[in-house]
Coordinates of C-alpha atoms in Angstrom, one line a residue:
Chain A
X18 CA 3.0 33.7 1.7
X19 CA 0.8 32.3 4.6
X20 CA 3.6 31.6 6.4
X21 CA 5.0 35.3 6.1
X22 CA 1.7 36.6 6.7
X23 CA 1.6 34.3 10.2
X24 CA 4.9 35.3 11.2
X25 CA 4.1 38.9 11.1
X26 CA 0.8 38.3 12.7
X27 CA 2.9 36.8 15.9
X28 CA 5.3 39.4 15.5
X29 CA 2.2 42.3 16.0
X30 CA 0.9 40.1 18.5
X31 CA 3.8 40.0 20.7
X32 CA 4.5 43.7 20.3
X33 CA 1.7 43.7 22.4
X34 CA -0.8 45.3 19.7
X35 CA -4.2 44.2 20.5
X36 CA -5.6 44.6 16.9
X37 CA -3.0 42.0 15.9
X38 CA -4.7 39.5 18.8
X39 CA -8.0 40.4 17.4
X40 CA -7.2 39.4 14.0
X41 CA -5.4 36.2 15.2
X42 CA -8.8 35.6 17.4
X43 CA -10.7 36.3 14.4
X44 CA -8.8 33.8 12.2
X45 CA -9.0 30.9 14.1
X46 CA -11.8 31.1 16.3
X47 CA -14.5 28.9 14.3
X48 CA -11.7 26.0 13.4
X49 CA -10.8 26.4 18.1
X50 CA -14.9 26.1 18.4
X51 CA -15.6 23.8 16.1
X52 CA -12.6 21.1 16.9
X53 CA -13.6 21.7 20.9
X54 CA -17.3 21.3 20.3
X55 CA -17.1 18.5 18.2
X56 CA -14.9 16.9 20.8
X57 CA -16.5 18.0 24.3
X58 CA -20.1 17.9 22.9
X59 CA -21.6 20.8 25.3
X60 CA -21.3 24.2 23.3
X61 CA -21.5 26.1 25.9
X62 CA -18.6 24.4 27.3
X63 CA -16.7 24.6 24.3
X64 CA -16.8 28.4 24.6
X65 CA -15.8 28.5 28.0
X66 CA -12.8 26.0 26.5
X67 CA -12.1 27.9 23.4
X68 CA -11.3 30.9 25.5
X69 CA -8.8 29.3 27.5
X70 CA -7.2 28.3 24.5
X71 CA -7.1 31.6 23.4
X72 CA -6.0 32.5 26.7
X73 CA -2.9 30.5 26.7
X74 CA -2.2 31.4 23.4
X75 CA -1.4 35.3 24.5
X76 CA 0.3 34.1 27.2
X77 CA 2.6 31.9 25.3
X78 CA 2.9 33.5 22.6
X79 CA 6.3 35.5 23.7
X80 CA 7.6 31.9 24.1
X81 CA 6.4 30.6 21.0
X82 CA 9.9 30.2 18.6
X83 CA 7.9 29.8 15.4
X84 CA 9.3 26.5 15.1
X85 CA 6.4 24.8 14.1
X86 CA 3.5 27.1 12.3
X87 CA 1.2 28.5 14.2
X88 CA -2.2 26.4 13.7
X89 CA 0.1 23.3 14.7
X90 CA 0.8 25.0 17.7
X91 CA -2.8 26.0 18.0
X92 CA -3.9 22.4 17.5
X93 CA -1.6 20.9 20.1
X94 CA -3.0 23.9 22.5
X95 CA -6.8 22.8 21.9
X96 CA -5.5 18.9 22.2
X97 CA -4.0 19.7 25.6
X98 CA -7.6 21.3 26.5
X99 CA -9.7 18.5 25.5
X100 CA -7.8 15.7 26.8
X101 CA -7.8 17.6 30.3
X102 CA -11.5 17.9 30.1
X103 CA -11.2 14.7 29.2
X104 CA -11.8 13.3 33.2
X105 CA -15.1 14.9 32.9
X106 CA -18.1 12.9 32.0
X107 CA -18.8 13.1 28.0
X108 CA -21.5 15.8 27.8
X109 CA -23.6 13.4 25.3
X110 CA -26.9 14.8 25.9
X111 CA -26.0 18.3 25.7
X112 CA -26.1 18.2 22.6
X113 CA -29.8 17.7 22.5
X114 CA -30.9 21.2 22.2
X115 CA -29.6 21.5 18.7
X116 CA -31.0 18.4 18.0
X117 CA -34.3 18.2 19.2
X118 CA -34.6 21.5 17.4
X119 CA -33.3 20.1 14.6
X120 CA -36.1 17.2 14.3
X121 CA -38.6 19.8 15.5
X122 CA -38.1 21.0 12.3
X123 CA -37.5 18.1 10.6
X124 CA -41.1 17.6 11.0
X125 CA -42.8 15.2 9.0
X126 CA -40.5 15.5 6.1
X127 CA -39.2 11.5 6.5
X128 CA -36.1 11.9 4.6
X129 CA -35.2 14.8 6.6
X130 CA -36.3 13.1 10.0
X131 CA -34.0 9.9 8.8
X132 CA -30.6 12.2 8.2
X133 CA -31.4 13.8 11.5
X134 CA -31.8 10.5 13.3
X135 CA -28.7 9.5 11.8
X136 CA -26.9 12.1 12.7
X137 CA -28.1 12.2 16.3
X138 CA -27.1 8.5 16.7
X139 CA -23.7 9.1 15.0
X140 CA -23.2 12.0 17.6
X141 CA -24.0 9.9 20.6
X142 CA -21.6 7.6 19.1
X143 CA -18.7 9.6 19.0
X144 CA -19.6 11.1 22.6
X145 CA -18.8 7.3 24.1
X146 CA -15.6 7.1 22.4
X147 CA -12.4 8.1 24.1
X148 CA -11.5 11.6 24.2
X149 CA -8.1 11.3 21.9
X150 CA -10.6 9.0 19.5
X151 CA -12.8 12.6 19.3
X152 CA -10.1 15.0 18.9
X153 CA -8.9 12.9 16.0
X154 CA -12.3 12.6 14.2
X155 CA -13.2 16.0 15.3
X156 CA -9.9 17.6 13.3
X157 CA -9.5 15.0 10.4
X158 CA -13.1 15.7 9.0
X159 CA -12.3 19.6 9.6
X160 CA -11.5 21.9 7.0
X161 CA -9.3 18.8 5.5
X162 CA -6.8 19.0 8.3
X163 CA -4.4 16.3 7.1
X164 CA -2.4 13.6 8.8
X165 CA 1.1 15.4 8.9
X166 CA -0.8 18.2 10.9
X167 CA -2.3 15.9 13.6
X168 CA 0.6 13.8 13.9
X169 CA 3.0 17.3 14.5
X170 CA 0.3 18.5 16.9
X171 CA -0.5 15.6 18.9
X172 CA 3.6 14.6 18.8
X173 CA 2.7 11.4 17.5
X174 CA 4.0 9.0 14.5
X175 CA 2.2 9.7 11.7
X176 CA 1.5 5.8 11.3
X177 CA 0.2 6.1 14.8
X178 CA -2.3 8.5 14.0
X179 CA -3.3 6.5 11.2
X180 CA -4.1 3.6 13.3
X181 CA -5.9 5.8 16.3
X182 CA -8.1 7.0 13.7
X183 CA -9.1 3.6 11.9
X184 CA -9.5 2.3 15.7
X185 CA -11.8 5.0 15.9
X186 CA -13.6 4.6 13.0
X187 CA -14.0 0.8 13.8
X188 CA -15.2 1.2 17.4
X189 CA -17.3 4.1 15.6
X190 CA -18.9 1.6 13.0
X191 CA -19.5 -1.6 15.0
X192 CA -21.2 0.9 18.3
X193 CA -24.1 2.4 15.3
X194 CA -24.0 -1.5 13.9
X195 CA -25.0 -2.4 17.5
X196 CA -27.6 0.3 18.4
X197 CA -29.4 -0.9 14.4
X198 CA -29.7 -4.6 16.6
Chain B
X23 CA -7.6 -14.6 2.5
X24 CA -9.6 -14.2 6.1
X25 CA -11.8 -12.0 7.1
X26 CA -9.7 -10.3 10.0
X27 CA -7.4 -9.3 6.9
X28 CA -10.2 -7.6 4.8
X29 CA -11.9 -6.2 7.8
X30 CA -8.6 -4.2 8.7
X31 CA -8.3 -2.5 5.4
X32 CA -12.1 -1.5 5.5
X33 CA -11.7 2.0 6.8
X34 CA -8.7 2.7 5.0
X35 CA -10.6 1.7 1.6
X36 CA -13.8 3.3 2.7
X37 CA -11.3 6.9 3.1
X38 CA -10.0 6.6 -0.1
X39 CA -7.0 6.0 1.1
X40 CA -5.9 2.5 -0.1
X41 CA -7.1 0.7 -3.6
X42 CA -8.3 -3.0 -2.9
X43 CA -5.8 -5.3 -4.4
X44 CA -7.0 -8.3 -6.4
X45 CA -6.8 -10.6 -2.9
X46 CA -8.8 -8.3 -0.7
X47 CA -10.7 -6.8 -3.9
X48 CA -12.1 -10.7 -4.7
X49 CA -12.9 -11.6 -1.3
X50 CA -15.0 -8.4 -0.8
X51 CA -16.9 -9.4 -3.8
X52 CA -17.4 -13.0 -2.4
X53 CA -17.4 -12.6 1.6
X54 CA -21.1 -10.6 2.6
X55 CA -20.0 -10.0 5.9
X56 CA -16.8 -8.1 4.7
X57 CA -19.1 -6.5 2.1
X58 CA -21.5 -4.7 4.2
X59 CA -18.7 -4.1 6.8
X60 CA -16.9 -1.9 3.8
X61 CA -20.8 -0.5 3.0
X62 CA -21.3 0.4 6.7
X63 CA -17.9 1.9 6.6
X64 CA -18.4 4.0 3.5
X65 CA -21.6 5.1 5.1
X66 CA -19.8 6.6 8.3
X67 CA -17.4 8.0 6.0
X68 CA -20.0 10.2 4.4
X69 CA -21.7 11.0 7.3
X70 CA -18.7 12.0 8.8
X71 CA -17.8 14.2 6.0
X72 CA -21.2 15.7 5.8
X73 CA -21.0 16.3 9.9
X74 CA -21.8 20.0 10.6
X75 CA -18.7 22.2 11.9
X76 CA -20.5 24.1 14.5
X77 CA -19.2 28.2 14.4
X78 CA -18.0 30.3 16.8
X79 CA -21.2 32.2 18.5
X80 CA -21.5 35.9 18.0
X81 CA -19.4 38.1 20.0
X82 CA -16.9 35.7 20.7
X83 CA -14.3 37.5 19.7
X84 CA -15.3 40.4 22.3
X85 CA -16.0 38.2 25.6
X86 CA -12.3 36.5 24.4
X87 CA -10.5 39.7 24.7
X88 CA -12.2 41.1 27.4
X89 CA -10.9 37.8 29.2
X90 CA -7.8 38.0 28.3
X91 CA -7.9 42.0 29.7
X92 CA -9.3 40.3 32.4
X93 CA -7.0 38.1 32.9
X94 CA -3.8 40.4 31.9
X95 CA -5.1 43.0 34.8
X96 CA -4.9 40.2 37.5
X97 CA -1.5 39.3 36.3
X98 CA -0.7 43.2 36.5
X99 CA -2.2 43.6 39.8
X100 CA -0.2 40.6 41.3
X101 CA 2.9 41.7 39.8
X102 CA 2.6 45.0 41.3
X103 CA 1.3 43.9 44.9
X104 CA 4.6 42.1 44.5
X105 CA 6.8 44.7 44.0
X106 CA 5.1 46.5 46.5
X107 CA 5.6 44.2 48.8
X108 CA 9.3 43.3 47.8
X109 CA 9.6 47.4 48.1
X110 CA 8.4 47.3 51.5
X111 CA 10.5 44.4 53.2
X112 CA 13.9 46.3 51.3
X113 CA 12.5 49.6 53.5
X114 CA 11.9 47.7 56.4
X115 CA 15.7 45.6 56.3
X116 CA 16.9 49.1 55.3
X117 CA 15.5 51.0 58.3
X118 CA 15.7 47.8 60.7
X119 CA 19.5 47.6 59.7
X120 CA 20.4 51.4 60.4
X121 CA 18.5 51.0 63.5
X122 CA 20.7 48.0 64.2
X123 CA 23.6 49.8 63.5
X124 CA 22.8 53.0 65.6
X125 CA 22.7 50.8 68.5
X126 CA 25.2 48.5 68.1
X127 CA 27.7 51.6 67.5
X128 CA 26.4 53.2 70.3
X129 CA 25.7 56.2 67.6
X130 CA 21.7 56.0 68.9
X131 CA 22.7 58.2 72.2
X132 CA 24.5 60.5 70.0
X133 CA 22.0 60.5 67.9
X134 CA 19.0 61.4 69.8
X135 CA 21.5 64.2 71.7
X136 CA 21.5 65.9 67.7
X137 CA 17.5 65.4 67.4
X138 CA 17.0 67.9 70.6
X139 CA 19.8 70.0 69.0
X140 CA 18.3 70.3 65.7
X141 CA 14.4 70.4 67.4
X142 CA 15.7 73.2 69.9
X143 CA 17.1 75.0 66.7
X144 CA 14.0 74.4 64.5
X145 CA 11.6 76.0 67.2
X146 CA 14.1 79.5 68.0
X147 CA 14.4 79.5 64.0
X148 CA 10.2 79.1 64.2
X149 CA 10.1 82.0 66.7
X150 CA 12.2 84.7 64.3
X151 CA 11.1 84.0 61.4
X152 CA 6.9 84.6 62.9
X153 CA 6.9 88.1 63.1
X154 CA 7.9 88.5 59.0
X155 CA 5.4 85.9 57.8
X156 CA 3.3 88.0 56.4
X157 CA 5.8 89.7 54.3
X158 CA 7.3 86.2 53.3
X159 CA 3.3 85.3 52.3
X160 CA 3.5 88.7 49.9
X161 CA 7.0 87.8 48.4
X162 CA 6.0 84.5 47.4
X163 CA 2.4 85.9 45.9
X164 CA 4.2 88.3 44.1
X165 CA 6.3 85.7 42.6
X166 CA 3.7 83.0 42.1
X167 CA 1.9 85.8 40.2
X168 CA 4.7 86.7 37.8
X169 CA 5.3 83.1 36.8
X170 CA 1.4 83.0 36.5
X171 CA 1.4 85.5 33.7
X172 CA 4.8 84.8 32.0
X173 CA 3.2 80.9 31.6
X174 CA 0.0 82.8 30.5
X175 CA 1.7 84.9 27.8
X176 CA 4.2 82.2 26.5
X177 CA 0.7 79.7 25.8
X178 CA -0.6 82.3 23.8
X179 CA 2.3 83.2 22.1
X180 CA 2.9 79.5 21.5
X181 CA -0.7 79.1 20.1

């Protein structure tokens, strides 16, 4: 049933009906912004990204055969886009608006303070790990995006994805075990 | 059973993914190292599961499609500065040819022989056709204002 519905949507799309590019805008734009945020770091940066992808979405999507489903295709899109930005210095601290609002709010709640320091530290974690190492751990803990999908839209093994993303996880773990030291 | 084993089945453990088997379960009870490695790991895994996914900002959807207008009416434009352009040289290798042509045929000589012809004939046609201007000028009024009214009459009868 999704799969009819997403057939028909490129179909619309492609008979050049902008409502149809709306909708397909619409559908996927927060899974686009979250996956490039959460890989790049810089928000603002990640809109100027998720556009592009966007962008080359509507211009490929007259060559797109339907082959694969459309998010797969979406997904390999956004993994082209953040492994090009990848030559660009991780934007670690640009996160630090969020964040220092965040613990501004926090306040003197200790609990609180301790789940944002956490998360702050596993953030700057993840900004020093490679940029396929982000991509992975930015769309596996997303909406439960599973294996199969990565591995289609990264053109990878499945047991190689497997292995990225406990190398990740490691490098991950023993990088927050170091900053506790 | 050695650490290095244990330690490479943490994460997959920690995701739920594998069960400890009695090996790797009994030397994660005994080894402390192994154990907090698989407590750290289950730590991350949370945390990761519990990261926020950051959402689109407002009026994303509008600045996307007005770039991709944006982008479609740059695509247009060079397309048609193109064709344009690819209409231009065709003229030009058109014009250039019969030019070409006119002279190597010696057809130019002949040619420019029939322009006075035809200029001479235009400006003695000019000079009878003055005098009855005026009543050409009526004629055409006259006619310009039937087909005024008959368009007129057939909106209205249309409506």
């Amino acid at each position: 049933m999704e799969d009819v519905h997403e057939r028909e949507l490129v179909e619309r799309c492609r008979s050049g009906e902008e409502h149809a590019f709306q909708e397909l805008v619409d559908r996927y734009k927060d899974l686009v912004f979250a996956l490039i945020a959460r890989t790049v770091g810089d928000r603002s940066r990640a809109e100027d990204l998720a556009q592009d992808v966007f962008l080359r979405i509507h211009r490929g999507l007259p060559y797109f055969r339907g082959e694969a489903r459309l998010s797969t295709w979406i997904y390999r899109i956004v993994a082209n886009v953040c492994l090009q930005e990848q030559t660009r210095p991780p934007a670690a601290a640009s996160l630090d608006d969020e964040r220092t609002h965040a613990k501004a709010l926090a306040g003197t709640h200790d609990r609180q303070f301790g789940d944002f320091e956490l998360r702050d530290r596993l953030e700057k974690a993840i900004a020093r790990l490679p940029a396929n190492y982000r991509l992975l751990i930015a769309a596996h803990y997303l909406q439960g995006v599973q294996y199969e999908g990565l591995a289609d839209a990264l053109q990878l093994p499945l047991g190689t994805v497997k292995t990225q993303l406990y190398r990740a996880k490691q490098q991950l773990r023993r990088m927050l075990e170091t900053d506790l030291k | 059973m050695f650490c290095d084993e244990a330690l490479d089945a943490v994460e997959a453990i920690a995701a739920g993914e594998v069960m400890p088997d009695g090996r790797v379960a009994s030397h994660l009870a005994t080894c402390p190292n192994c154990a907090s490695a698989l407590e750290s790991a289950r730590q991350l895994e949370t945390s990761l599961r519990q990261r926020p996914a950051p959402a689109a900002p407002a009026q994303f959807t509008a600045r996307t499609l007005a770039r991709v207008r944006r982008a479609r009416w740059r695509s247009d434009q060079f397309v048609d500065i193109g064709f344009n352009l690819a209409i231009g040289a065709v003229v030009a290798a058109v014009v250039g040819g019969v030019w070409m042509l006119f002279h190597r045929t010696g057809l130019a000589a002949v040619s420019r022989d029939a322009a006075d012809l035809f200029g001479s004939g235009f400006v003695v046609f000019a000079r009878r056709v003055a005098p009855s201007l005026p009543l050409y000028a009526g004629a055409a009024l006259l006619l310009v204002t039937a087909l005024g009214i008959w368009w007129w009459a057939e909106r209205d009868a249309a409506l």
